[in-house]
CSV table of C-alpha atoms in Angstrom, one decimal:
chain,number,residue,atom,x,y,z
B,7,MET,CA,206.0,84.8,-71.7
B,8,GLU,CA,204.2,83.8,-68.4
B,9,ILE,CA,204.0,80.0,-67.6
B,10,HIS,CA,200.8,78.7,-65.7
B,11,LYS,CA,201.0,75.8,-63.3
B,12,THR,CA,198.9,72.7,-64.5
B,13,ASP,CA,197.4,69.7,-62.6
B,14,SER,CA,199.4,66.5,-62.2
B,15,GLY,CA,196.9,64.4,-64.2
B,16,GLN,CA,193.7,64.5,-66.1
B,17,GLY,CA,190.3,63.5,-64.8
B,18,VAL,CA,191.5,63.7,-61.1
B,19,PRO,CA,189.5,66.1,-59.0
B,20,SER,CA,191.2,68.7,-57.1
B,21,THR,CA,191.9,68.1,-53.4
B,22,ASP,CA,192.4,71.6,-52.5
B,23,GLU,CA,191.2,72.2,-48.9
B,24,THR,CA,189.6,75.4,-50.1
B,25,ASP,CA,187.0,73.4,-52.1
B,26,PRO,CA,183.8,73.4,-50.0
B,27,VAL,CA,182.3,70.3,-51.7
B,28,ALA,CA,185.3,68.1,-51.0
B,29,ARG,CA,185.5,69.2,-47.4
B,30,THR,CA,181.8,68.4,-46.8
B,31,ALA,CA,182.1,64.9,-48.4
B,32,ALA,CA,185.1,64.1,-46.2
B,33,THR,CA,183.3,64.9,-43.0
B,34,THR,CA,180.1,63.0,-43.8
B,35,VAL,CA,181.5,59.5,-44.6
B,36,PRO,CA,181.8,57.4,-41.4
B,37,SER,CA,185.1,55.6,-40.8
B,38,PRO,CA,185.3,51.8,-40.4
B,39,THR,CA,186.4,52.2,-36.8
B,40,SER,CA,183.3,54.1,-35.8
B,41,VAL,CA,181.0,51.5,-37.4
B,42,ALA,CA,182.6,48.6,-35.6
B,43,ALA,CA,182.4,50.4,-32.2
B,44,THR,CA,178.6,50.6,-32.3
B,45,PRO,CA,177.2,48.0,-29.8
B,46,ARG,CA,174.6,45.5,-31.0
B,47,PRO,CA,171.4,45.0,-29.0
B,48,GLY,CA,171.5,41.7,-26.9
B,49,PRO,CA,168.7,39.1,-26.6
B,50,ARG,CA,165.5,40.3,-25.0
B,51,PRO,CA,164.9,39.2,-21.5
B,52,GLY,CA,162.1,36.6,-21.1
B,53,PRO,CA,159.0,37.2,-19.1
B,54,PRO,CA,159.3,37.1,-15.3
B,55,ALA,CA,158.8,33.7,-13.7
B,56,ARG,CA,155.2,33.2,-12.4
B,57,ARG,CA,154.9,32.6,-8.7
B,58,PRO,CA,152.6,29.8,-7.5
B,59,VAL,CA,149.2,31.0,-6.6
B,60,PRO,CA,148.5,30.0,-3.0
B,61,GLY,CA,145.4,27.7,-2.6
B,62,PRO,CA,142.5,28.4,-0.2
B,63,PRO,CA,143.2,27.9,3.4
B,64,ALA,CA,142.3,24.5,4.8
B,65,GLY,CA,139.0,24.5,6.6
B,66,PRO,CA,138.7,23.6,10.3
B,67,THR,CA,138.6,19.8,11.0
B,68,ARG,CA,135.7,18.5,12.9
B,69,THR,CA,136.4,16.4,16.0
B,70,PRO,CA,133.7,13.8,16.9
B,71,LYS,CA,131.9,14.4,20.2
B,72,PRO,CA,133.0,12.1,23.0
B,73,GLY,CA,129.6,10.4,23.2
B,74,ALA,CA,129.1,9.9,19.5
B,75,GLN,CA,131.0,6.6,19.3
B,76,ALA,CA,129.2,5.3,22.4
B,77,ARG,CA,125.8,6.1,21.0
B,78,ARG,CA,126.6,4.3,17.7
B,79,GLY,CA,127.6,1.3,19.7
B,80,ALA,CA,124.5,1.4,21.8
B,81,ASP,CA,122.3,1.6,18.7
B,82,SER,CA,123.9,-1.6,17.3
B,83,LEU,CA,122.9,-3.6,20.4
B,84,PRO,CA,119.8,-5.8,20.1
B,85,THR,CA,116.7,-4.3,21.8
B,86,LEU,CA,114.9,-6.3,24.5
B,87,PRO,CA,111.4,-7.5,23.8
B,88,GLU,CA,108.3,-6.0,25.5
B,89,LEU,CA,107.4,-7.9,28.7
B,90,GLN,CA,103.9,-8.9,29.9
B,91,LEU,CA,103.3,-10.7,33.2
B,92,LEU,CA,100.2,-12.8,33.6
B,93,PRO,CA,100.0,-14.1,37.2
B,94,ALA,CA,99.0,-17.7,37.7
B,95,LEU,CA,99.7,-20.7,40.0
B,96,PRO,CA,102.0,-23.4,38.6
B,97,GLU,CA,99.1,-25.8,38.1
B,98,ALA,CA,97.2,-23.2,36.1
B,99,ALA,CA,100.2,-21.8,34.1
B,100,LEU,CA,99.5,-24.0,31.0
B,101,ASP,CA,95.9,-23.0,30.8
B,102,ARG,CA,97.0,-19.3,31.1
B,103,ALA,CA,99.5,-19.8,28.3
B,104,ASP,CA,96.8,-21.3,26.1
B,105,GLU,CA,94.6,-18.4,26.7
B,106,ALA,CA,97.4,-16.0,25.8
B,107,VAL,CA,98.1,-17.9,22.5
B,108,ASP,CA,94.4,-17.8,21.6
B,109,LEU,CA,94.4,-14.0,22.2
B,110,LEU,CA,97.5,-13.5,20.1
B,111,LEU,CA,95.9,-15.4,17.2
B,112,ASP,CA,92.7,-13.5,17.5
B,113,THR,CA,94.5,-10.2,17.3
B,114,GLY,CA,96.3,-11.1,14.1
B,115,ARG,CA,99.5,-12.8,15.0
B,116,ALA,CA,100.5,-15.6,12.6
B,117,PRO,CA,100.9,-19.1,14.2
B,118,GLY,CA,104.4,-19.4,13.0
B,119,GLN,CA,105.4,-16.3,15.1
B,120,ILE,CA,104.5,-17.9,18.4
B,121,LEU,CA,106.7,-20.1,20.6
B,122,VAL,CA,105.4,-21.6,23.9
B,123,LEU,CA,108.0,-22.7,26.5
B,124,THR,CA,107.5,-24.5,29.8
B,125,THR,CA,109.6,-24.7,32.9
B,126,ALA,CA,108.6,-28.2,34.0
B,127,GLU,CA,106.1,-30.7,32.6
B,128,PRO,CA,105.9,-30.5,28.7
B,129,HIS,CA,102.7,-29.1,27.1
B,130,PRO,CA,100.2,-31.8,26.0
B,131,TRP,CA,100.8,-30.8,22.3
B,132,GLN,CA,104.5,-31.4,22.7
B,133,GLN,CA,103.9,-34.8,24.3
B,134,HIS,CA,101.7,-35.8,21.4
B,135,GLU,CA,104.0,-34.7,18.7
B,136,GLN,CA,107.1,-36.3,20.3
B,137,SER,CA,105.3,-39.6,20.3
B,138,PHE,CA,105.8,-39.7,16.5
B,139,GLY,CA,109.6,-39.3,16.9
B,140,ALA,CA,112.0,-36.5,17.6
B,141,GLU,CA,112.8,-36.0,13.9
B,142,ARG,CA,109.2,-35.2,13.0
B,143,TYR,CA,108.8,-33.0,16.1
B,144,TRP,CA,111.8,-30.8,15.3
B,145,ALA,CA,111.0,-30.6,11.6
B,146,GLN,CA,107.9,-28.7,12.6
B,147,PHE,CA,110.1,-26.4,14.6
B,148,GLU,CA,112.3,-25.7,11.6
B,149,ALA,CA,109.3,-25.2,9.3
B,150,GLY,CA,108.1,-22.3,11.5
B,151,ASP,CA,104.5,-22.3,10.1
B,152,ASP,CA,102.6,-23.2,13.3
B,153,VAL,CA,102.6,-22.6,17.1
B,154,PHE,CA,105.4,-24.6,18.6
B,155,TYR,CA,105.6,-26.0,22.1
B,156,ALA,CA,108.9,-27.0,23.8
B,157,ALA,CA,110.6,-27.3,27.2
B,158,ALA,CA,112.7,-24.2,27.9
B,159,ALA,CA,115.6,-26.4,29.1
B,160,ASP,CA,116.2,-28.2,25.7
B,161,CYS,CA,114.6,-25.9,23.1
B,162,ARG,CA,116.8,-25.5,20.0
B,163,PRO,CA,118.2,-22.0,19.4
B,164,ALA,CA,115.8,-20.0,17.2
B,165,ARG,CA,113.9,-16.8,17.5
B,166,ARG,CA,110.2,-16.2,17.3
B,167,GLU,CA,108.4,-12.9,17.3
B,168,VAL,CA,106.4,-13.8,20.4
B,169,VAL,CA,107.4,-16.2,23.2
B,170,VAL,CA,105.0,-17.4,25.9
B,171,LEU,CA,106.6,-18.8,29.0
B,172,ALA,CA,104.5,-21.0,31.2
B,173,VAL,CA,106.0,-21.2,34.7
B,174,ASN,CA,104.4,-24.5,35.5
B,175,GLY,CA,107.0,-25.7,38.1
B,176,GLY,CA,110.7,-26.0,38.8
B,177,ASP,CA,112.9,-24.5,41.5
B,178,THR,CA,114.3,-21.0,41.4
B,179,GLY,CA,117.4,-21.8,39.3
B,180,VAL,CA,115.3,-23.6,36.7
B,181,VAL,CA,112.9,-20.7,36.4
B,182,GLN,CA,115.7,-18.2,36.1
B,183,ASP,CA,117.3,-20.2,33.3
B,184,ALA,CA,114.0,-20.5,31.5
B,185,LEU,CA,113.5,-16.8,31.7
B,186,ALA,CA,117.0,-16.2,30.2
B,187,VAL,CA,116.1,-18.6,27.3
B,188,ALA,CA,112.8,-17.0,26.7
B,189,LEU,CA,114.4,-13.5,26.5
B,190,ALA,CA,116.9,-14.8,24.0
B,191,ARG,CA,114.2,-16.4,21.8
B,192,ALA,CA,111.7,-13.5,21.9
B,193,GLY,CA,111.8,-11.0,19.1
B,194,SER,CA,109.3,-8.3,20.1
B,195,LEU,CA,107.1,-9.7,22.9
B,196,LEU,CA,107.6,-12.0,25.9
B,197,ILE,CA,104.6,-13.1,27.9
B,198,VAL,CA,105.3,-14.8,31.3
B,199,CYS,CA,102.4,-16.8,32.7
B,200,GLY,CA,102.9,-17.7,36.3
B,201,GLU,CA,104.9,-16.6,39.3
B,202,THR,CA,108.6,-15.7,39.0
B,203,PRO,CA,110.9,-15.9,42.0
B,204,LEU,CA,112.8,-12.8,40.9
B,205,PRO,CA,111.8,-9.8,38.8
B,206,VAL,CA,112.7,-10.3,35.1
B,207,GLN,CA,115.8,-8.3,34.2
B,208,ARG,CA,115.2,-6.1,31.2
């Protein structure tokens, strides 16, 4: 009687290399070593750093012209008043000054805008007002609401729009000093009644 060879256990599949199904399963299952060797993707690189945007180029700087500063300084200087010369002898200078004042009032000048100065003997109006005392006399000067008469040598500092200078006497130095005072007091117009030893410097 012929004896056949049996499997070593029940329910155990055959591992015969000739079985095509078993050979295919063995080749398709990955080994643990191959899985561990697969590299993982690293962190993504961030966006590139932004370079600063250059601003607009600076414009050209303006340099002031050499004469600009000088012109601004000249503009800030006080302007000299207009000058009118009315020839007259010393003894007639006061009358000539009175005529000039009357003409100024007739053409619309306010009385408080006019100051009359003398180089020698005071005007009769001044002599009259000073007879009531110096305080009352100078109070009218401060009020500035009427024509005021004073000696050029001792007139208080103040400006009037129009100054009338009566050259009614005095030597060359006195007249020159009176002219300087009249120029300093006049705002827009200086009228000189009489003869001046030297031309008035403007």
